[in-house]
CSV table of C-alpha atoms in Angstrom, one decimal:
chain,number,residue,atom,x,y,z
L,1,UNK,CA,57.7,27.6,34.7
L,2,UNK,CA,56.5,30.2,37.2
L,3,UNK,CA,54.3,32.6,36.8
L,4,UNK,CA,57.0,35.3,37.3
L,5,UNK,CA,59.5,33.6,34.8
L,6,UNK,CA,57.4,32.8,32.3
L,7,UNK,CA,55.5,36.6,32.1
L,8,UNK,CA,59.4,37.9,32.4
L,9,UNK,CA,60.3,36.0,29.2
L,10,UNK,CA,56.8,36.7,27.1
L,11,UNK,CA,57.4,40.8,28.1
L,12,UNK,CA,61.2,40.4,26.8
L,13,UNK,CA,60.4,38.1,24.0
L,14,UNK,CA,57.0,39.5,22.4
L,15,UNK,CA,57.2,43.5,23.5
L,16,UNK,CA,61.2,44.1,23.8
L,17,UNK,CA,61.5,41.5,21.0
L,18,UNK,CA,65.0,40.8,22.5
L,19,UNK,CA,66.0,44.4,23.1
L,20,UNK,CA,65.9,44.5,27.2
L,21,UNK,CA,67.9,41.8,28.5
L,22,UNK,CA,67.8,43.0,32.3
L,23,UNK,CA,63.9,43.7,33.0
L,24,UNK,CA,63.8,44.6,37.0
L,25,UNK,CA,60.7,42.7,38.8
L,26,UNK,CA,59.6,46.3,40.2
L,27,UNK,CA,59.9,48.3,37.0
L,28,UNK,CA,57.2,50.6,36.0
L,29,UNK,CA,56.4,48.7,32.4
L,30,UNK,CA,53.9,51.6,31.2
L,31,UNK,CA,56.3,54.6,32.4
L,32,UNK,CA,59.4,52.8,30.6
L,33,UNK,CA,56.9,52.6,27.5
L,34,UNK,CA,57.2,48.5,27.7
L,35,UNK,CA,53.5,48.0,27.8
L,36,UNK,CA,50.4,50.0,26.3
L,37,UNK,CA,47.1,49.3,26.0
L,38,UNK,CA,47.7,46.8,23.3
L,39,UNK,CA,50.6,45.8,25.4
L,40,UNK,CA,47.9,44.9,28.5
L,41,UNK,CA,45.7,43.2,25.7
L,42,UNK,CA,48.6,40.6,24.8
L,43,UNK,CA,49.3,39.8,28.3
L,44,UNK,CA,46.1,39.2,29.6
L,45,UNK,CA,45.6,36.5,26.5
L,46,UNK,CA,48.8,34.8,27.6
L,47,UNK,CA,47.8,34.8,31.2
L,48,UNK,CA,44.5,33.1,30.1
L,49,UNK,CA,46.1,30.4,27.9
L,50,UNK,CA,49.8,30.2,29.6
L,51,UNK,CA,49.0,30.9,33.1
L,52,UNK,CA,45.7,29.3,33.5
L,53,UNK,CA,43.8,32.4,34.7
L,54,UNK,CA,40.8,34.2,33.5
L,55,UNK,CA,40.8,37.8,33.8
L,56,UNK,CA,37.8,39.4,34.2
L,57,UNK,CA,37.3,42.9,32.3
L,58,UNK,CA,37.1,44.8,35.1
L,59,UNK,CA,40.7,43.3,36.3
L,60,UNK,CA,41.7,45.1,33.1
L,61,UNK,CA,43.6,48.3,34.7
L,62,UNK,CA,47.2,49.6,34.6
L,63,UNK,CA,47.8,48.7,38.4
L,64,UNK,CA,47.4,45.1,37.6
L,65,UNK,CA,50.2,45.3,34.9
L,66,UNK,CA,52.3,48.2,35.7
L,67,UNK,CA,55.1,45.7,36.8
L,68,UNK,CA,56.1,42.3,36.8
L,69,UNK,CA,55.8,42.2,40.6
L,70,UNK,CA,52.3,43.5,40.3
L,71,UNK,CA,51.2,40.9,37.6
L,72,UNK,CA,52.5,38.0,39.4
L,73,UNK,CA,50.7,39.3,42.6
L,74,UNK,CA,47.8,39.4,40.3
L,75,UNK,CA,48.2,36.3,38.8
L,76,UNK,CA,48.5,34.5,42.5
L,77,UNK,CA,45.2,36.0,43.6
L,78,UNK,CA,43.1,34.6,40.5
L,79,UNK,CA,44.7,31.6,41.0
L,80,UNK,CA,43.7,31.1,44.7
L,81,UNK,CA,40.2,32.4,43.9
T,1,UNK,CA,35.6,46.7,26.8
T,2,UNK,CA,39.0,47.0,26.0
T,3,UNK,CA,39.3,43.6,24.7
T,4,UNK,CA,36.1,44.4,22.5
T,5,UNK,CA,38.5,47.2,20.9
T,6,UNK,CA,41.7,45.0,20.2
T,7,UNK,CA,38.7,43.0,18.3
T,8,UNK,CA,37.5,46.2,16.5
T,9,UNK,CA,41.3,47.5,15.6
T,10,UNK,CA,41.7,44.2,13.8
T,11,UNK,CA,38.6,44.5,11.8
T,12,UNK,CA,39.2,48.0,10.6
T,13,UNK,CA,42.9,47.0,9.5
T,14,UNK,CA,41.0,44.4,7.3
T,15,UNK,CA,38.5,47.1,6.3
T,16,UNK,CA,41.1,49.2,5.9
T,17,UNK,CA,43.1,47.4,3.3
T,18,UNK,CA,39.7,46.5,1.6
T,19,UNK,CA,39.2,50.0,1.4
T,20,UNK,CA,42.1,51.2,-0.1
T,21,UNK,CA,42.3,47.7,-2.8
T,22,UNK,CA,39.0,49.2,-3.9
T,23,UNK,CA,40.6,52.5,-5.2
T,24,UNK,CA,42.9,50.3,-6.9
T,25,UNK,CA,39.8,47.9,-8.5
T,26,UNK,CA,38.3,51.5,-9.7
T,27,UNK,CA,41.5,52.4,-11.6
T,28,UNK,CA,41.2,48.7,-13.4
T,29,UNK,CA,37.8,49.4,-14.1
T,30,UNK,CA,37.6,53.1,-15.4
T,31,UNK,CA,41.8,53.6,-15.9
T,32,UNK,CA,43.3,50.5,-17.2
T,33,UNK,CA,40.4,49.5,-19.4
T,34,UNK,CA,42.8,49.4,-22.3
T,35,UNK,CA,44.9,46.6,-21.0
T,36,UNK,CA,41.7,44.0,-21.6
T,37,UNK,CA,39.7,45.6,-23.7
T,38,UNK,CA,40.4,47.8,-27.0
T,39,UNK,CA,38.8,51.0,-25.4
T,40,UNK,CA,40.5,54.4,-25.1
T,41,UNK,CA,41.4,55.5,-21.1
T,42,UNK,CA,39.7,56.9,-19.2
T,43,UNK,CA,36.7,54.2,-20.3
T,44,UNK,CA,33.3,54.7,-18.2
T,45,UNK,CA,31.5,51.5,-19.7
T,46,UNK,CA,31.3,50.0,-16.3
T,47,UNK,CA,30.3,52.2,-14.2
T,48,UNK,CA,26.4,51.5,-13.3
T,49,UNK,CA,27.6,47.6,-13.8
T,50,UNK,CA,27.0,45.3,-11.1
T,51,UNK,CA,30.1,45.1,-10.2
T,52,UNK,CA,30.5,49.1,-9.5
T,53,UNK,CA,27.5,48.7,-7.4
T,54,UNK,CA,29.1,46.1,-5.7
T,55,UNK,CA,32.4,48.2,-4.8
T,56,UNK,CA,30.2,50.3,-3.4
T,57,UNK,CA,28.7,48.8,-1.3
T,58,UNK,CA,31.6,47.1,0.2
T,59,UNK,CA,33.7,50.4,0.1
T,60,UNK,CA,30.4,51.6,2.6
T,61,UNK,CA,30.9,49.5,5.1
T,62,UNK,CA,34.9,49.6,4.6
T,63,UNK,CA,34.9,53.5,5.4
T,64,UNK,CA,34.3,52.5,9.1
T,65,UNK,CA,38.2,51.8,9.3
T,66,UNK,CA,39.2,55.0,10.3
T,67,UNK,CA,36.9,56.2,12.7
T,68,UNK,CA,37.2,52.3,14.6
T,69,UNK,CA,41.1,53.2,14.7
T,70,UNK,CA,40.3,56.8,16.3
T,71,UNK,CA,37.9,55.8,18.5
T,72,UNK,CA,40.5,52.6,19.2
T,73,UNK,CA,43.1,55.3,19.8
T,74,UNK,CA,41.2,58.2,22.1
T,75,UNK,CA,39.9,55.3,23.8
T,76,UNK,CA,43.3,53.6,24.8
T,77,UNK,CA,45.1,57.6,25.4
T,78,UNK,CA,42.0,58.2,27.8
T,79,UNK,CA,42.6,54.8,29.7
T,80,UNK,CA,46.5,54.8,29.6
T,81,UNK,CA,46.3,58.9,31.3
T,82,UNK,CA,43.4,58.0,33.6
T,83,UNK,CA,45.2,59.1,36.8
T,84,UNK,CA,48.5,60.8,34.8
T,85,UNK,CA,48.7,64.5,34.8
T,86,UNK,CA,51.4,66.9,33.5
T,87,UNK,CA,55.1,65.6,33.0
T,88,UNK,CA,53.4,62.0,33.6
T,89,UNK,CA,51.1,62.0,30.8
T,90,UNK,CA,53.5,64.2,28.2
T,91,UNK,CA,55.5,61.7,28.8
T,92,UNK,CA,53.6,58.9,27.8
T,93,UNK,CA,52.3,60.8,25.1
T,94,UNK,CA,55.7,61.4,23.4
T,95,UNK,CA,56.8,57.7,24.3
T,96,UNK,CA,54.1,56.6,21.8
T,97,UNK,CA,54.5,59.2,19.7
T,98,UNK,CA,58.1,57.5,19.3
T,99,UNK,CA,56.7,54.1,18.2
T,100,UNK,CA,54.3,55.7,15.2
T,101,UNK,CA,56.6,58.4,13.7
T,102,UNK,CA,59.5,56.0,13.3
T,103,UNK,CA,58.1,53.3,11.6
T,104,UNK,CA,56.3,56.0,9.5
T,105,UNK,CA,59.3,57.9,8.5
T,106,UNK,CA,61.0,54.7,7.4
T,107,UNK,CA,58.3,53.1,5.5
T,108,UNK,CA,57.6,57.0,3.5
T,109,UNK,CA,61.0,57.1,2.8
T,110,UNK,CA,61.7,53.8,1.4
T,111,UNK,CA,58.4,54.7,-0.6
T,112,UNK,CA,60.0,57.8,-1.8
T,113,UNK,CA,62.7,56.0,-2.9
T,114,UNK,CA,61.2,53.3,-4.5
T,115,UNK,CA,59.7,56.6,-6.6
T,116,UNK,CA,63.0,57.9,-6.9
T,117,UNK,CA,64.3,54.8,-8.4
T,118,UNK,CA,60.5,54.6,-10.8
T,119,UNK,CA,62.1,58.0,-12.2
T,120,UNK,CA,59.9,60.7,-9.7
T,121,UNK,CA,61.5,63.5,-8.7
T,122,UNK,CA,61.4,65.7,-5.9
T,123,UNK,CA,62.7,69.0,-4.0
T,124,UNK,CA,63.5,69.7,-0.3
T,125,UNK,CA,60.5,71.3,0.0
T,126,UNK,CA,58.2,68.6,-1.7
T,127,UNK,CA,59.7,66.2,0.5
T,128,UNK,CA,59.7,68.0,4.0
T,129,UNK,CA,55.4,68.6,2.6
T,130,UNK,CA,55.4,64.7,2.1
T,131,UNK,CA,56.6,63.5,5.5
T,132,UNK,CA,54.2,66.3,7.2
T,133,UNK,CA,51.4,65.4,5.6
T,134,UNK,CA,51.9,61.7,5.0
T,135,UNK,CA,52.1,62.4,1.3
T,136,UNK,CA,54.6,59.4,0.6
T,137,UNK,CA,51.4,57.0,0.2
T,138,UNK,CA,47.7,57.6,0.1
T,139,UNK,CA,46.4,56.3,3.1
T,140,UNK,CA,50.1,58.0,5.2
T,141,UNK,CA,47.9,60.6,6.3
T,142,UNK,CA,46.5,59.0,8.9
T,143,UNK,CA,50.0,59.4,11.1
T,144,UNK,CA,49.7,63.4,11.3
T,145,UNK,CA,46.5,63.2,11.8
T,146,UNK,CA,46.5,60.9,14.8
T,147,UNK,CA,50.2,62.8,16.1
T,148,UNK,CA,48.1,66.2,16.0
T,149,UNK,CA,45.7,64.1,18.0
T,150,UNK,CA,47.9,62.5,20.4
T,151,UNK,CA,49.6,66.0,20.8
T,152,UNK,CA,46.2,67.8,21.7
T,153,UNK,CA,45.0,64.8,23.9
T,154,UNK,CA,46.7,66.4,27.2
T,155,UNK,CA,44.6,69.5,26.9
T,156,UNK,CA,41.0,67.5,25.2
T,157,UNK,CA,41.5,65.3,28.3
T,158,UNK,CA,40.6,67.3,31.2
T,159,UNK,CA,37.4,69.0,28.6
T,160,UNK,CA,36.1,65.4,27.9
T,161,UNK,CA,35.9,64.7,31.8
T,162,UNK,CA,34.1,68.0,32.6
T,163,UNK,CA,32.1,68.8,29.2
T,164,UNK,CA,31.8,65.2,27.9
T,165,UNK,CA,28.2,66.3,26.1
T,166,UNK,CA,30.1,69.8,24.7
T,167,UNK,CA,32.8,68.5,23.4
T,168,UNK,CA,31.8,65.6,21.5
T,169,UNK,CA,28.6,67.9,20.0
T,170,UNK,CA,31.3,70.1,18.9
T,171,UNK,CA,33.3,67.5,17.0
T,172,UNK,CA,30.7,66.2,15.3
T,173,UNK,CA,29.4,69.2,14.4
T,174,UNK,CA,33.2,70.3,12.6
T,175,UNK,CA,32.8,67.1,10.6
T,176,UNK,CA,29.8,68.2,9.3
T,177,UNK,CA,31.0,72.2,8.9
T,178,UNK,CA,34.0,70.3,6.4
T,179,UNK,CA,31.5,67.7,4.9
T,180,UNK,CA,29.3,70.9,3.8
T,181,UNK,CA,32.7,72.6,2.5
T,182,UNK,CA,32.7,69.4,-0.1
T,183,UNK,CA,29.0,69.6,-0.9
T,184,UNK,CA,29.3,73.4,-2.0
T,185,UNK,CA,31.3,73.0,-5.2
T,186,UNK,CA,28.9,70.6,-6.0
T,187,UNK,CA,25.8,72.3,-6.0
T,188,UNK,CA,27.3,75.1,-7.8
T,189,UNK,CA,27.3,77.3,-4.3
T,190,UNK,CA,30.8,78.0,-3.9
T,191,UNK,CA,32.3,81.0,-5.0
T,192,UNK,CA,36.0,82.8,-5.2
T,193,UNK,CA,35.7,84.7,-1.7
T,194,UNK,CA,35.2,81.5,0.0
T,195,UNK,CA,37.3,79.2,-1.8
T,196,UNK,CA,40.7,79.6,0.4
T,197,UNK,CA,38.2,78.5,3.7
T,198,UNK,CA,36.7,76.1,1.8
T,199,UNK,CA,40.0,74.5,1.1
T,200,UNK,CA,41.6,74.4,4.2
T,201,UNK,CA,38.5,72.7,6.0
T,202,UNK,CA,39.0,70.0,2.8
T,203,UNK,CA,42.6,69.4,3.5
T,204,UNK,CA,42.9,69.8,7.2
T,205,UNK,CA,42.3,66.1,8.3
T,206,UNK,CA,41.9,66.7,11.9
T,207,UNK,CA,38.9,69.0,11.6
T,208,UNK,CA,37.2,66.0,9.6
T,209,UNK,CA,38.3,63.9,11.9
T,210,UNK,CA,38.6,64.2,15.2
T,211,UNK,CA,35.1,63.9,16.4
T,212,UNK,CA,35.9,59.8,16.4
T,213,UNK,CA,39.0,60.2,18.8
T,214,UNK,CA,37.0,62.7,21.1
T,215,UNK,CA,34.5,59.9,21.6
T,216,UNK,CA,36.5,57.2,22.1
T,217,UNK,CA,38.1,59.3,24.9
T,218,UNK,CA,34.7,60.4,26.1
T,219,UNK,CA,33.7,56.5,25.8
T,220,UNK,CA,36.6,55.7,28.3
T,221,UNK,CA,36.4,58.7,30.7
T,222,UNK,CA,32.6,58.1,31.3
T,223,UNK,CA,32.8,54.0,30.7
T,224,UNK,CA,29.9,53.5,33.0
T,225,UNK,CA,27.7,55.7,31.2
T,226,UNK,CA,28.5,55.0,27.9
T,227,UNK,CA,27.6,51.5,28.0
T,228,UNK,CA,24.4,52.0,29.8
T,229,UNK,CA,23.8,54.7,27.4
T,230,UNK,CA,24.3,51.9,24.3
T,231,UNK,CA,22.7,49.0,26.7
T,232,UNK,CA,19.4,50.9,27.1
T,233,UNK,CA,19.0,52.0,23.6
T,234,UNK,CA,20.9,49.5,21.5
T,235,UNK,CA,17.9,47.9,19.9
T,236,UNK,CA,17.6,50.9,17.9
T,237,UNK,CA,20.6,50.5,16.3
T,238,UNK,CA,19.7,47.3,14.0
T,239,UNK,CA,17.1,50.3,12.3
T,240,UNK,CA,19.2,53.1,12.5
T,241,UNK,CA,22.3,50.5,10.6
T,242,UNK,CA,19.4,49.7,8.1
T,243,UNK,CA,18.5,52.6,6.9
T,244,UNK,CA,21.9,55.1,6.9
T,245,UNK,CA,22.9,51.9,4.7
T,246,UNK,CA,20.2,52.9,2.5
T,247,UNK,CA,20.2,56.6,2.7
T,248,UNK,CA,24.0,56.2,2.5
T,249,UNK,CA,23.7,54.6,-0.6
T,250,UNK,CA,21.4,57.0,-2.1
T,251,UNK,CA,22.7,60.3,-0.9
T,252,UNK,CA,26.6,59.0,-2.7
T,253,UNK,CA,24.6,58.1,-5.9
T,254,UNK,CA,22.7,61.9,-5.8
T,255,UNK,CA,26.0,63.9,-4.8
T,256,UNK,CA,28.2,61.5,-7.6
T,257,UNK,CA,25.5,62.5,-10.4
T,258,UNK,CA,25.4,66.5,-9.1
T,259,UNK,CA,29.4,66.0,-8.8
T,260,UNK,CA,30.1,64.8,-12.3
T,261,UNK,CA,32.8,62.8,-11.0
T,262,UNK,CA,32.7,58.5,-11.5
T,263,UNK,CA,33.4,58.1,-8.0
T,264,UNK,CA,33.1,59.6,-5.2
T,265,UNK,CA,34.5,58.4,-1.9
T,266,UNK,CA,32.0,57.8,0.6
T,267,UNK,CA,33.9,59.0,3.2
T,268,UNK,CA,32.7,62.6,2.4
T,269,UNK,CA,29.1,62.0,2.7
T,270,UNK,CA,26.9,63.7,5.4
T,271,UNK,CA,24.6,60.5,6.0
T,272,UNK,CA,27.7,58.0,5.8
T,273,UNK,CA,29.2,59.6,8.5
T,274,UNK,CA,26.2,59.2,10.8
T,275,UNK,CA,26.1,55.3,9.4
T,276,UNK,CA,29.6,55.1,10.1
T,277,UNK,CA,28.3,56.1,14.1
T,278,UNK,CA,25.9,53.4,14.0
T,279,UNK,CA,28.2,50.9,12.8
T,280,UNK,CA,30.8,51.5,15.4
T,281,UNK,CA,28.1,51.6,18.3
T,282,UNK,CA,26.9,48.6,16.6
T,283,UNK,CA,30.1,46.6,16.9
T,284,UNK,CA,30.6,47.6,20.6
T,285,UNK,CA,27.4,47.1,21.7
T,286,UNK,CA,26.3,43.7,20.1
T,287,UNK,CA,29.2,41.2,21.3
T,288,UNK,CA,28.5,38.5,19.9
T,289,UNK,CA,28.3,39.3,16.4
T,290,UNK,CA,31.5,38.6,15.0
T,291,UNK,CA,32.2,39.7,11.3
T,292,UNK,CA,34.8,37.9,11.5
T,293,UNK,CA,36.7,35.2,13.6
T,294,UNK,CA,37.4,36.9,16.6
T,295,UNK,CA,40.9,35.0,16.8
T,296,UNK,CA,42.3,36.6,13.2
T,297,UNK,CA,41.2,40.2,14.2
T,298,UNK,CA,43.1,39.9,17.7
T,299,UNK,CA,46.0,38.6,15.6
T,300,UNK,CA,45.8,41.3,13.1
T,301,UNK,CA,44.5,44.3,15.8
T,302,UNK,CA,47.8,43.7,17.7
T,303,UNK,CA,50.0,43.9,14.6
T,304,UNK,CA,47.7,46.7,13.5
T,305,UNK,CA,49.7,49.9,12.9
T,306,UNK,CA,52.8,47.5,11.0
T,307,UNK,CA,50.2,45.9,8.6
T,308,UNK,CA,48.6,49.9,7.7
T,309,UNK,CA,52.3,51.1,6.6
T,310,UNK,CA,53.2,48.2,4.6
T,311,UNK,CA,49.6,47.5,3.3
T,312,UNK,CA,49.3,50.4,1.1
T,313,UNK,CA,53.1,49.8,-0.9
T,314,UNK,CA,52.0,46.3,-1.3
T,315,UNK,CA,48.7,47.5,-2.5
T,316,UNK,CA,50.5,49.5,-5.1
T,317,UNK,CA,53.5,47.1,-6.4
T,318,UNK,CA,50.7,44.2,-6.7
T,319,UNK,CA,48.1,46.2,-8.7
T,320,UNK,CA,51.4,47.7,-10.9
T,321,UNK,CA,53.0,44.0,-11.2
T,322,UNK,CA,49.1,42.3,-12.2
T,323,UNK,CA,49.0,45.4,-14.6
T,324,UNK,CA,52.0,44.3,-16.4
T,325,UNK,CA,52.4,40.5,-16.2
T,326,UNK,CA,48.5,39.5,-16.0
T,327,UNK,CA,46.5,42.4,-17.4
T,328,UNK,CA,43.6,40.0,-18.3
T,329,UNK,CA,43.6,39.4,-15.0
T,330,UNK,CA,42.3,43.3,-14.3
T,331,UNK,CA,39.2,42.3,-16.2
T,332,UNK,CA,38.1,40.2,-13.4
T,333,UNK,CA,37.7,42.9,-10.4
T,334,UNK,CA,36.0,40.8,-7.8
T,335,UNK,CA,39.0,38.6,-8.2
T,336,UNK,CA,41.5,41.1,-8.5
T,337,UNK,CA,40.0,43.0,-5.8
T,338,UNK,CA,40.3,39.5,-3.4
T,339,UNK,CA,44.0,39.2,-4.4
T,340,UNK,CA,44.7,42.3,-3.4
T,341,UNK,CA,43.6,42.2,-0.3
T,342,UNK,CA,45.1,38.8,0.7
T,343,UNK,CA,48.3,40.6,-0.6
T,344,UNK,CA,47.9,43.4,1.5
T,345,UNK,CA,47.0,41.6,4.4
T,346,UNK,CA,49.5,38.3,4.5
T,347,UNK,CA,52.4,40.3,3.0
T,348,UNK,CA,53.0,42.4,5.8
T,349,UNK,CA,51.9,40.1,8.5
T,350,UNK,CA,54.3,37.6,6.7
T,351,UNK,CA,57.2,40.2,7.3
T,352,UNK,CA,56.6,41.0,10.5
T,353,UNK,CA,56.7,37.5,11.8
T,354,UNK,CA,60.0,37.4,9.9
T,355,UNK,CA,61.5,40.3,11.1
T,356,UNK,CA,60.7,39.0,14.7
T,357,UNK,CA,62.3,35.5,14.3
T,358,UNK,CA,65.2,37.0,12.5
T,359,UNK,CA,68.7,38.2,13.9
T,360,UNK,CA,66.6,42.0,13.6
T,361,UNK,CA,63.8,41.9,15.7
T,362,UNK,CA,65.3,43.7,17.7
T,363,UNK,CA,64.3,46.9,15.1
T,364,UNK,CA,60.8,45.0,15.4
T,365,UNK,CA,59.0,48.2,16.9
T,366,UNK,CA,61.4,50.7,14.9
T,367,UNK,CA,59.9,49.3,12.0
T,368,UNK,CA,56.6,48.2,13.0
T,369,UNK,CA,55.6,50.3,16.1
């Protein structure tokens, strides 16, 4: 699965738990109250064990997971480095 | 950093619970006496045991919950509004706000029903001072408290970036201004004029209180220099751990004696509160000690605010159901203090993993936040 699929699913699955069915790729997850800090917690352990990255603590900040777009972007760049 | 405090939110849900089993290990001890023994209630025959002593000094270490959650909490507020001003960060503020007042007014009002139904009664008025003051279960106050806090972050915010120093000096020194307001009564020292002061520094939480959110929001404004801060002095914590545990322990047995009482709860001590400080900086600082697996507490610290709500009911309805079906059981308390934390630990984790594999998770965060 891609990178961009599979985060899509874990956000609707483990932080909508089913209640968004149409998350937009450029949504503003923190804004739309989606993702917190705990939020950013639980995707940065399933980018590490899903996805195959490691993110370093000081990768830790809202612009890396203020949207899909901008976590797969994110994603894409550990994963080249 | 921030995955250091998912770790730390975990362990002070454990400590939590622990924490709050213990009051119900005291009332075995010292109020349901008569169900194992033939002694008259209230029965103080065990208090100087081993056991008591042991309670203690769990319950020591177990007081650290609530200023880890606070410090958790100004921590995350600081981070989430690090470059949100105005309509921006109210808004964020009220969208979490959302997620902890709903679940809270569901689980205190199916507790105040349960009471209803256990033949309690109550009037508009009672009720309306339960849900503001998070009077439907003991450890419910916690959710004012932390609202006023969340509500007041948007103006501490801008203060803890220019007056980091100032601000956090002052919230410390209000905890201690209410600590002394407890001590006074006790040493005979308080008298009618000051009594209506006196109380309201007792009963207002966030006074007590909110020198631990201030400084988790002071941690995350000034990151940099708050861990160089705990990197060039850390050594001294291992001494400074050592010996509030000790002068913890001491100062509680002095001010119980002076008190009267069997028990007081540690969390009102003067030298507890700085031990407390040394425990937190203690567990950011040294990494690699992990009290416990690192894996459970990142399981729990993410489910953290549904296990708190549901905890304290379980707490209640296991010690009540022991009380009547096992009461031999009570005689045991290191054992009956275990099962009540495993039920106040699985019970509700069990039930949110339900909830979110059933046909309702989509209520998940309306009853769990």
């Amino acid at each position: 699965m891609d990178p961009k699929t599979a985060l899509t699913d874990y956000i609707q699955r483990e932080l909508l738990h089913g209640r968004v069915k149409d998350l937009k790729e450029d949504q503003d997850l923190l804004s739309a109250g989606i993702v917190d800090s705990l939020g950013i917690l639980q995707l940065v352990a399933f980018m590490e064990k899903h996805l195959g990255v490691q993110v370093p603590d000081e990768d830790v900040i809202f612009e890396n997971f203020q949207s899909i777009r901008a976590m797969t972007e994110y994603v894409a760049q550990r994963q080249r480095a | 950093m921030l995955r250091r405090l998912l770790y730390l939110n975990g362990l002070a849900t454990i400590a939590a619970v622990i924490h709050h089993a213990i009051h119900w290990a005291l009332t075995a001890m010292f109020w349901w006496a008569d169900r194992y023994r033939s002694v008259s209630v209230p029965n103080y025959d065990q208090m100087g045991s081993a056991v008591y002593y042991l309670l203690r000094l769990i319950d020591q270490l177990a007081i650290s919950a609530l200023p880890v959650f606070l410090f958790v909490s100004g921590f995350y507020v600081a981070f989430t509004n690090k470059d949100r001003k105005g309509k921006e960060a109210w808004g964020l503020v009220l969208g979490r706000m959302r997620w902890l007042l709903l679940p809270y007014l569901l689980w205190s009002s199916l507790v105040l029903l349960v009471g209803y139904y256990d033949g309690r009664s109550y009037d508009f008025w009672g009720v309306v001072n339960i849900y503001l003051t998070g009077g439907a279960a003991a450890p419910y106050y916690y959710v004012p408290l932390i609202v006023q806090l969340y509500l007041l972050s948007p103006f501490i915010l801008p203060l803890v970036r220019k007056h980091p120093v100032g601000i956090l000096l002052l919230g410390f020194l209000l905890q201690i201004v209410v600590a002394i307001s407890w001590y006074l009564p006790w040493f005979g020292l308080s008298g009618s004029a000051m009594e209506p002061a006196m109380n309201l520094l007792r009963q207002w939480q966030l006074l007590a209180y909110m020198a631990w959110f201030v400084m988790g929001m002071v941690a995350s404004a000034h990151l940099n220099a708050f861990e160089r801060l705990l990197s060039r002095h850390g050594r001294w914590l291992w001494l400074a751990l050592g010996l509030g545990f000790m002068l913890g322990q001491i100062e509680w047995g002095a001010l119980t004696h002076l008190s009267g009482k069997e028990w007081l709860s540690p969390q009102l001590t003067i030298v507890n509160k700085f031990f407390v400080l040394f425990v937190l900086l203690s567990l950011i600082c040294f990494k690699g000690i992990n009290p416990i697996s690192p894996s459970i507490a990142e399981f729990v610290g993410i489910r953290s605010y549904g296990v708190y709500l549901i905890h304290a009911p379980v707490l209640e309805f296991s010690a009540r159901a022991i009380y009547h079906f096992a009461p031999r059981f009570l005689a045991y308390t290191p054992l009956f203090l275990a099962c009540l934390v495993i039920a106040g630990l699985t019970l509700p984790l069990i039930s949110m993993a339900v909830i979110q594999r059933s046909p309702f998770k989509k209520y998940y965060r309306d009853i769990f936040g």
